[in-house]
Coordinates of C-alpha atoms and ligand atoms in Angstrom, one line a residue:
X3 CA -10.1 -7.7 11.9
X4 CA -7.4 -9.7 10.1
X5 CA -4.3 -8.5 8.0
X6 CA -2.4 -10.7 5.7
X7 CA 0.9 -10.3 3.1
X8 CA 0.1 -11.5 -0.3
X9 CA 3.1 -9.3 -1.6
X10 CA 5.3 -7.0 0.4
X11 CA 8.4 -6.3 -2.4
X12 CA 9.0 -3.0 -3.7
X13 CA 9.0 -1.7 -7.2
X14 CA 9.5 -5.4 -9.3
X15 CA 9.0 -8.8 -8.3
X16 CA 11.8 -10.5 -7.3
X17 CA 11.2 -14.3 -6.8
X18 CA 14.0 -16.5 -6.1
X19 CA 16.1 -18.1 -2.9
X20 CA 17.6 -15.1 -1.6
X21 CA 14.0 -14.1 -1.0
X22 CA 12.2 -17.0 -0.6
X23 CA 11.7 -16.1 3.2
X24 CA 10.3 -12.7 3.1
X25 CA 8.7 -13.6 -0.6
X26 CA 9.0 -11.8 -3.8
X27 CA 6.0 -10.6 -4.8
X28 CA 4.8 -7.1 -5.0
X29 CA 2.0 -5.3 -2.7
X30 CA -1.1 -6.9 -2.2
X31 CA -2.9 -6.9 1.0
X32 CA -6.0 -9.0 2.1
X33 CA -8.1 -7.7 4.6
X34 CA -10.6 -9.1 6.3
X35 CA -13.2 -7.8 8.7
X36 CA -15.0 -9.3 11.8
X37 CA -17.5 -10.5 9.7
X38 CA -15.5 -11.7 6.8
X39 CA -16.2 -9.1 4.3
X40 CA -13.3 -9.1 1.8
X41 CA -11.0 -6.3 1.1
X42 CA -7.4 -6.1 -0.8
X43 CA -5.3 -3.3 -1.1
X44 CA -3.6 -3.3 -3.9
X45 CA -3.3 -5.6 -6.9
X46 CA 0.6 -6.4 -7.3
X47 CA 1.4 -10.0 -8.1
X48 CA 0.4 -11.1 -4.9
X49 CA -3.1 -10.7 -5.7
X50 CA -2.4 -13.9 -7.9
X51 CA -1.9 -16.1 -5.1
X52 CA -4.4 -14.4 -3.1
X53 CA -6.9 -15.1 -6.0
X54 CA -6.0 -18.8 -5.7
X55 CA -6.8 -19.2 -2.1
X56 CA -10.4 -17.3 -3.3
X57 CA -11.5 -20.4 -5.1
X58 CA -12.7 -22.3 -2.2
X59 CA -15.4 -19.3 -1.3
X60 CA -16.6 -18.5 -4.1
X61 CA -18.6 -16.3 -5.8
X62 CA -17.2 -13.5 -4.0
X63 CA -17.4 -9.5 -3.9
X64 CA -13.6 -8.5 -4.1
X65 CA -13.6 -4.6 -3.2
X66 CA -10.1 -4.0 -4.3
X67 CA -8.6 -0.3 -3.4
X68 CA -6.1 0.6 -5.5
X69 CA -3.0 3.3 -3.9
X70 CA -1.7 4.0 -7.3
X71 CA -1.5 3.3 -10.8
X72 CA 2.8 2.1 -10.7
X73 CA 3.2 -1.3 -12.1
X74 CA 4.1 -3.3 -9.0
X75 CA 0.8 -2.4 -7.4
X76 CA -2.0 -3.1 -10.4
X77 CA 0.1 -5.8 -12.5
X78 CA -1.7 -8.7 -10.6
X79 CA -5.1 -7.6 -11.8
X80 CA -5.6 -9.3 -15.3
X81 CA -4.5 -12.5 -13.3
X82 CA -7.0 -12.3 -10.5
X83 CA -8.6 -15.3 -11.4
X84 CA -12.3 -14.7 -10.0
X85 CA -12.9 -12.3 -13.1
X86 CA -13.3 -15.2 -15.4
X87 CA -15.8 -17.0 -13.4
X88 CA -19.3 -16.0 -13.4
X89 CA -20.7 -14.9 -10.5
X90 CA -18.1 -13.0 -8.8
X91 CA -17.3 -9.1 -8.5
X92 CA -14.5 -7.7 -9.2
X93 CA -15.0 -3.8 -7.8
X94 CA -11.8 -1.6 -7.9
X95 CA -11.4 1.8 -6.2
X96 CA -9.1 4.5 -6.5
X97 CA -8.1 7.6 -7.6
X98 CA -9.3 9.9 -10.2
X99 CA -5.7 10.9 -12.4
X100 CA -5.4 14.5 -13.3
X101 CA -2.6 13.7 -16.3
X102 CA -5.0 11.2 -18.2
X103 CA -8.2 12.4 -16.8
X104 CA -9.1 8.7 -16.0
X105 CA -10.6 7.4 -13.6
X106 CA -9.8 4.5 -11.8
X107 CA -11.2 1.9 -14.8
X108 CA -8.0 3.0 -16.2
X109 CA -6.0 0.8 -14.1
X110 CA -7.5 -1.9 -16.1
X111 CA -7.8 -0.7 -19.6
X112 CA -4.3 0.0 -19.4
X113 CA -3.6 -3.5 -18.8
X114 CA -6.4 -5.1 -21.0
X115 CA -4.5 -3.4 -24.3
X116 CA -4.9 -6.3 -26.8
X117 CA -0.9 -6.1 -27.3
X118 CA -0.3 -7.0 -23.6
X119 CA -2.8 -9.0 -22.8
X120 CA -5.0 -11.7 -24.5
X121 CA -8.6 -11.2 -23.3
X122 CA -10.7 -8.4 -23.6
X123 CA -12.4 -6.9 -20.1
X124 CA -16.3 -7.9 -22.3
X125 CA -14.9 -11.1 -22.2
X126 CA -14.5 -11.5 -18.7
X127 CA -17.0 -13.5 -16.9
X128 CA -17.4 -11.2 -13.6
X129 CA -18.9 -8.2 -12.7
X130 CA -16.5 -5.7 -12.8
X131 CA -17.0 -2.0 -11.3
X132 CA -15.0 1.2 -11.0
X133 CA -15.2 3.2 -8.4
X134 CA -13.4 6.4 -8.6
X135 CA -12.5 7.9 -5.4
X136 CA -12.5 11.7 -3.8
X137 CA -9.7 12.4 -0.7
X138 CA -10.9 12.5 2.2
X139 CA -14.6 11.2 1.3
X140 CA -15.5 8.3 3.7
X141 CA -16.9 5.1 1.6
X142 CA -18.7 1.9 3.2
X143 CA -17.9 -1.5 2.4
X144 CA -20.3 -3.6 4.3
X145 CA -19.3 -3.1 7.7
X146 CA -15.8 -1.2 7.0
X147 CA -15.8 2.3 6.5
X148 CA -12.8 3.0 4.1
X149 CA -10.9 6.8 4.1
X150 CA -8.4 7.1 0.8
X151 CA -6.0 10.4 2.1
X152 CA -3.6 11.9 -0.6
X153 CA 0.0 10.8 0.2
X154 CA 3.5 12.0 -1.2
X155 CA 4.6 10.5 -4.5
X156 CA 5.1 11.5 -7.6
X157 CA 1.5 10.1 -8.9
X158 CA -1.8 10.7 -7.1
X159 CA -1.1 8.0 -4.4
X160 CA -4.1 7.1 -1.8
X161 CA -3.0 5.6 1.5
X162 CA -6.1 4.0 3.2
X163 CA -7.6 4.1 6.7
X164 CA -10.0 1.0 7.1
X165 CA -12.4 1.0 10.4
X166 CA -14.7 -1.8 11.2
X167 CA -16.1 -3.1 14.0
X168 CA -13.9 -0.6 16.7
X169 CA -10.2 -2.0 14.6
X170 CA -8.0 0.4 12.2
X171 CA -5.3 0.0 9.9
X172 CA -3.7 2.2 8.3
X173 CA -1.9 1.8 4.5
X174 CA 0.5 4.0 3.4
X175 CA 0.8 3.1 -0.4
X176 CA 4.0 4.3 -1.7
X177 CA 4.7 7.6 0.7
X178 CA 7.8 9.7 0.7
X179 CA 7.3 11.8 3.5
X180 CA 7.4 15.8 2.3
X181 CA 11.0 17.4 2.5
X182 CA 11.6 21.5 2.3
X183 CA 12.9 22.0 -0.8
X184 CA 14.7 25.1 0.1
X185 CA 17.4 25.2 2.2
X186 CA 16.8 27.2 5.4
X187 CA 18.4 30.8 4.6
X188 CA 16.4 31.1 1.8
X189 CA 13.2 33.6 1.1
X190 CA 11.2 30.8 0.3
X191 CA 11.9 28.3 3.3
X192 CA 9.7 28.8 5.8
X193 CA 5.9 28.9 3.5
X194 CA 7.3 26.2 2.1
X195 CA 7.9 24.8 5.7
X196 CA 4.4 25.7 6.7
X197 CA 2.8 23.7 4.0
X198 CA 4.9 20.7 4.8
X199 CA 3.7 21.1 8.5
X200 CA 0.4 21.1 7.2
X201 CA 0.7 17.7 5.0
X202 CA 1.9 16.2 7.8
X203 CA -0.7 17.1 10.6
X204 CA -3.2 15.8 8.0
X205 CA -1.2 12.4 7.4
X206 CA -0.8 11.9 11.0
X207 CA -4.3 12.5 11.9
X208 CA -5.4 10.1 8.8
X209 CA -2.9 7.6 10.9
X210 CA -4.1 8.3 14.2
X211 CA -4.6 5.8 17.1
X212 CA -4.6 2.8 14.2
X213 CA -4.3 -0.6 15.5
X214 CA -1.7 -1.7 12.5
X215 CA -0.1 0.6 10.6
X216 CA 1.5 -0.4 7.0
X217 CA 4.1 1.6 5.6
X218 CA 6.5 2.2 3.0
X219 CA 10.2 1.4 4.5
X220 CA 11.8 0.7 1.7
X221 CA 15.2 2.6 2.3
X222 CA 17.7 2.8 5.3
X223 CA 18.2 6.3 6.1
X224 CA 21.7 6.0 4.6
X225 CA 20.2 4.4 1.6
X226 CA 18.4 7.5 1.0
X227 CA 20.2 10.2 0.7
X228 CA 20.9 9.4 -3.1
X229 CA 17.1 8.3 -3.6
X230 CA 15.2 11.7 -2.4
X231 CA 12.2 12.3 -4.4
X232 CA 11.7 8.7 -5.8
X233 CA 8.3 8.9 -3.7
X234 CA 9.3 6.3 -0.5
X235 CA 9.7 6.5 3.3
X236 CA 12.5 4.9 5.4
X237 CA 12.6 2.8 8.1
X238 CA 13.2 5.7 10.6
X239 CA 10.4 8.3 9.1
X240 CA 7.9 5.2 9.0
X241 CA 8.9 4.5 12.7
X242 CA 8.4 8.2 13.6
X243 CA 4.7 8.1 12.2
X244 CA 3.7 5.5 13.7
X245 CA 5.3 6.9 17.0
X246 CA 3.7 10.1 16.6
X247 CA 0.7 8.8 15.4
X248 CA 0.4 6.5 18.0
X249 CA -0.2 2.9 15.8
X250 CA 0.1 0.2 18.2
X251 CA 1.8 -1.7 15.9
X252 CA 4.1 -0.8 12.8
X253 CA 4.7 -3.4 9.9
X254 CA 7.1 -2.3 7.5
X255 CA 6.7 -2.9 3.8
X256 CA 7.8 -2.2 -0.1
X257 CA 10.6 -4.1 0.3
X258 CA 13.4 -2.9 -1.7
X259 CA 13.9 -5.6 -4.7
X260 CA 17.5 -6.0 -4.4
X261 CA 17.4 -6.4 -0.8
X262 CA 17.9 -10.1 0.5
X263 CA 16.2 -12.0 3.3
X264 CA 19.4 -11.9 5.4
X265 CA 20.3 -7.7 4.1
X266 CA 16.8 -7.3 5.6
X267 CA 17.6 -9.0 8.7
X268 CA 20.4 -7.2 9.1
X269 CA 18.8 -3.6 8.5
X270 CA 16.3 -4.1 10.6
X271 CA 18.1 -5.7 13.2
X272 CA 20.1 -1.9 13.0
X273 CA 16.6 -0.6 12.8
X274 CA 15.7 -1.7 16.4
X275 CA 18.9 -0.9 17.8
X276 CA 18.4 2.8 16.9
X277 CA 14.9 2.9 18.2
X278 CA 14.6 0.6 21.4
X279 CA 11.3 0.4 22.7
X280 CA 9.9 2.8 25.3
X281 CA 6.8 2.1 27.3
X282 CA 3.7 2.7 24.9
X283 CA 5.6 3.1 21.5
X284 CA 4.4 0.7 18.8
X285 CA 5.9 -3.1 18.3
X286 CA 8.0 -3.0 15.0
X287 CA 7.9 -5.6 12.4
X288 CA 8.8 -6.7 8.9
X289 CA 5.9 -7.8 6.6
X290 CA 6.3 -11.1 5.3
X291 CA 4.4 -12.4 2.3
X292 CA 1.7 -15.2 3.9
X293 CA 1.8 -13.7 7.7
X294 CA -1.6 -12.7 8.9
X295 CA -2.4 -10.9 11.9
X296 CA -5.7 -10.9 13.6
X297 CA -6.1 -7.8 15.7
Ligands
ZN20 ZN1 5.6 0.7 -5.3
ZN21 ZN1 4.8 3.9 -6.7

């Protein structure tokens, strides 16, 4: 199996030279399998470049899963240039969304609006499917079989467990992991405690064993004490997954926009000095738009 960063930023793009190293654009992930089925998570701007380095194999089947509807992870899709070629296949998984009642078509309708964008979806030369997803409901892409689980966010965010072939990963999407909103002297601490135990048996075990997990570090814990219930992870709960989890190794994504190449150096330098390695805890590492990883 083979990972590779099309778009690790956070929240907007953010092109330019203080970024340049890590890249700018937002989430888009290509995956490949052992026998070179195609799948992409996510459909930020990175898919744009990813859709360029498509042309040389085409016609091709692009099962896209989709975490969530937020800008920065469907705004590459009009721009995914295989749709306006014949032959290709554009089919795109996700979530069903209980405040429109969509399902996952809506990603692109949205998008297709003749005010924001100039061609029409019947005028697009691909195939294009929806797929609308159920938690927990096991799909198969060729040799992959794909798991969406329900994360914490505040939309209906699917992280995704791909297996092929005996290899794992494991995507996060955009995941803030659950806090007790009560404080602990009060009558309604400890059910809420209990169902946040639960959640996060069941987003461990949707993490377990994986070869590469990818996960939503975009704050320092520092950082987030002024940021609780934006919907992200930090560094250190992201580390404590994939500890817990056991993930052999832990790339750390979502990139916070205003961060620089050397501010993200720097953080994650701090980042490994707070969690030195122990024998059989995961390798730690920073995504970086165009590194693969072949696993
Ligand atoms: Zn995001
Ligand atoms: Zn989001």
């Amino acid at each position: 199996m083979k990972v590779k960063f099309w778009g690790v930023r956070g929240s907007i793009a953010s092109p330019g030279p203080a970024t340049v190293r890590y890249g700018g654009n937002t989430t888009c992930i290509e995956i490949r399998t052992d026998l070179n089925e195609l799948i992409i998570i996510d459909a930020g701007t990175g898919i744009f470049p990813l859709s360029q380095s498509l042309l040389s194999e085409l016609p091709v089947t692009a099962n896209v899963l989709i975490s969530h509807s937020h800008w920065d992870h469907i705004q590459g899709l009009p721009f995914f240039i295989p749709n306006f070629i014949p032959g290709n296949t554009l089919r795109l998984h996700g979530a069903f969304d209980p405040v429109s009642g969509k399902g996952v078509e809506q990603v692109m309708s949205v998008q297709l609006q003749y005010s924001y964008f100039p061609v029409r979806e019947a005028e697009m030369k691909a195939q294009i499917e929806y797929v609308t997803l159920m938690p927990e409901q096991s799909i198969q892409l060729g040799s992959a079989t794909v798991t969406p689980f329900l994360m914490n966010h505040p939309v209906v965010d699917f992280g995704y467990r791909i297996e092929a072939n005996g290899k794992s990963v494991f995507f996060t999407g955009d995941h803030e992991p659950p806090l007790n909103i009560y404080e602990t002297h009060e009558p309604d601490y400890a059910e809420y405690q209990s169902f946040i135990d639960e959640k996060t048996a069941s987003v461990l075990h949707a993490m377990s064993g994986v070869d590469v997990l990818i996960a939503d570090c975009s704050y320092t814990t520092a950082e987030y004490g002024s940021k609780k219930g934006w919907g992200h992870g930090t560094f250190d709960s992201s580390i404590n997954y994939a500890k817990q989890a056991g993930a052999k190794l832990l790339y750390c994504t979502h990139h916070e926009p205003t961060r620089s190449d050397d501010a993200l150096e720097a953080v994650f330098a701090k980042v490994l000095e707070d969690h030195p390695r122990k024998a059989g805890d995961p390798e730690y590492r920073l995504a970086r738009e165009g590194e693969s990883y072949e696993f």
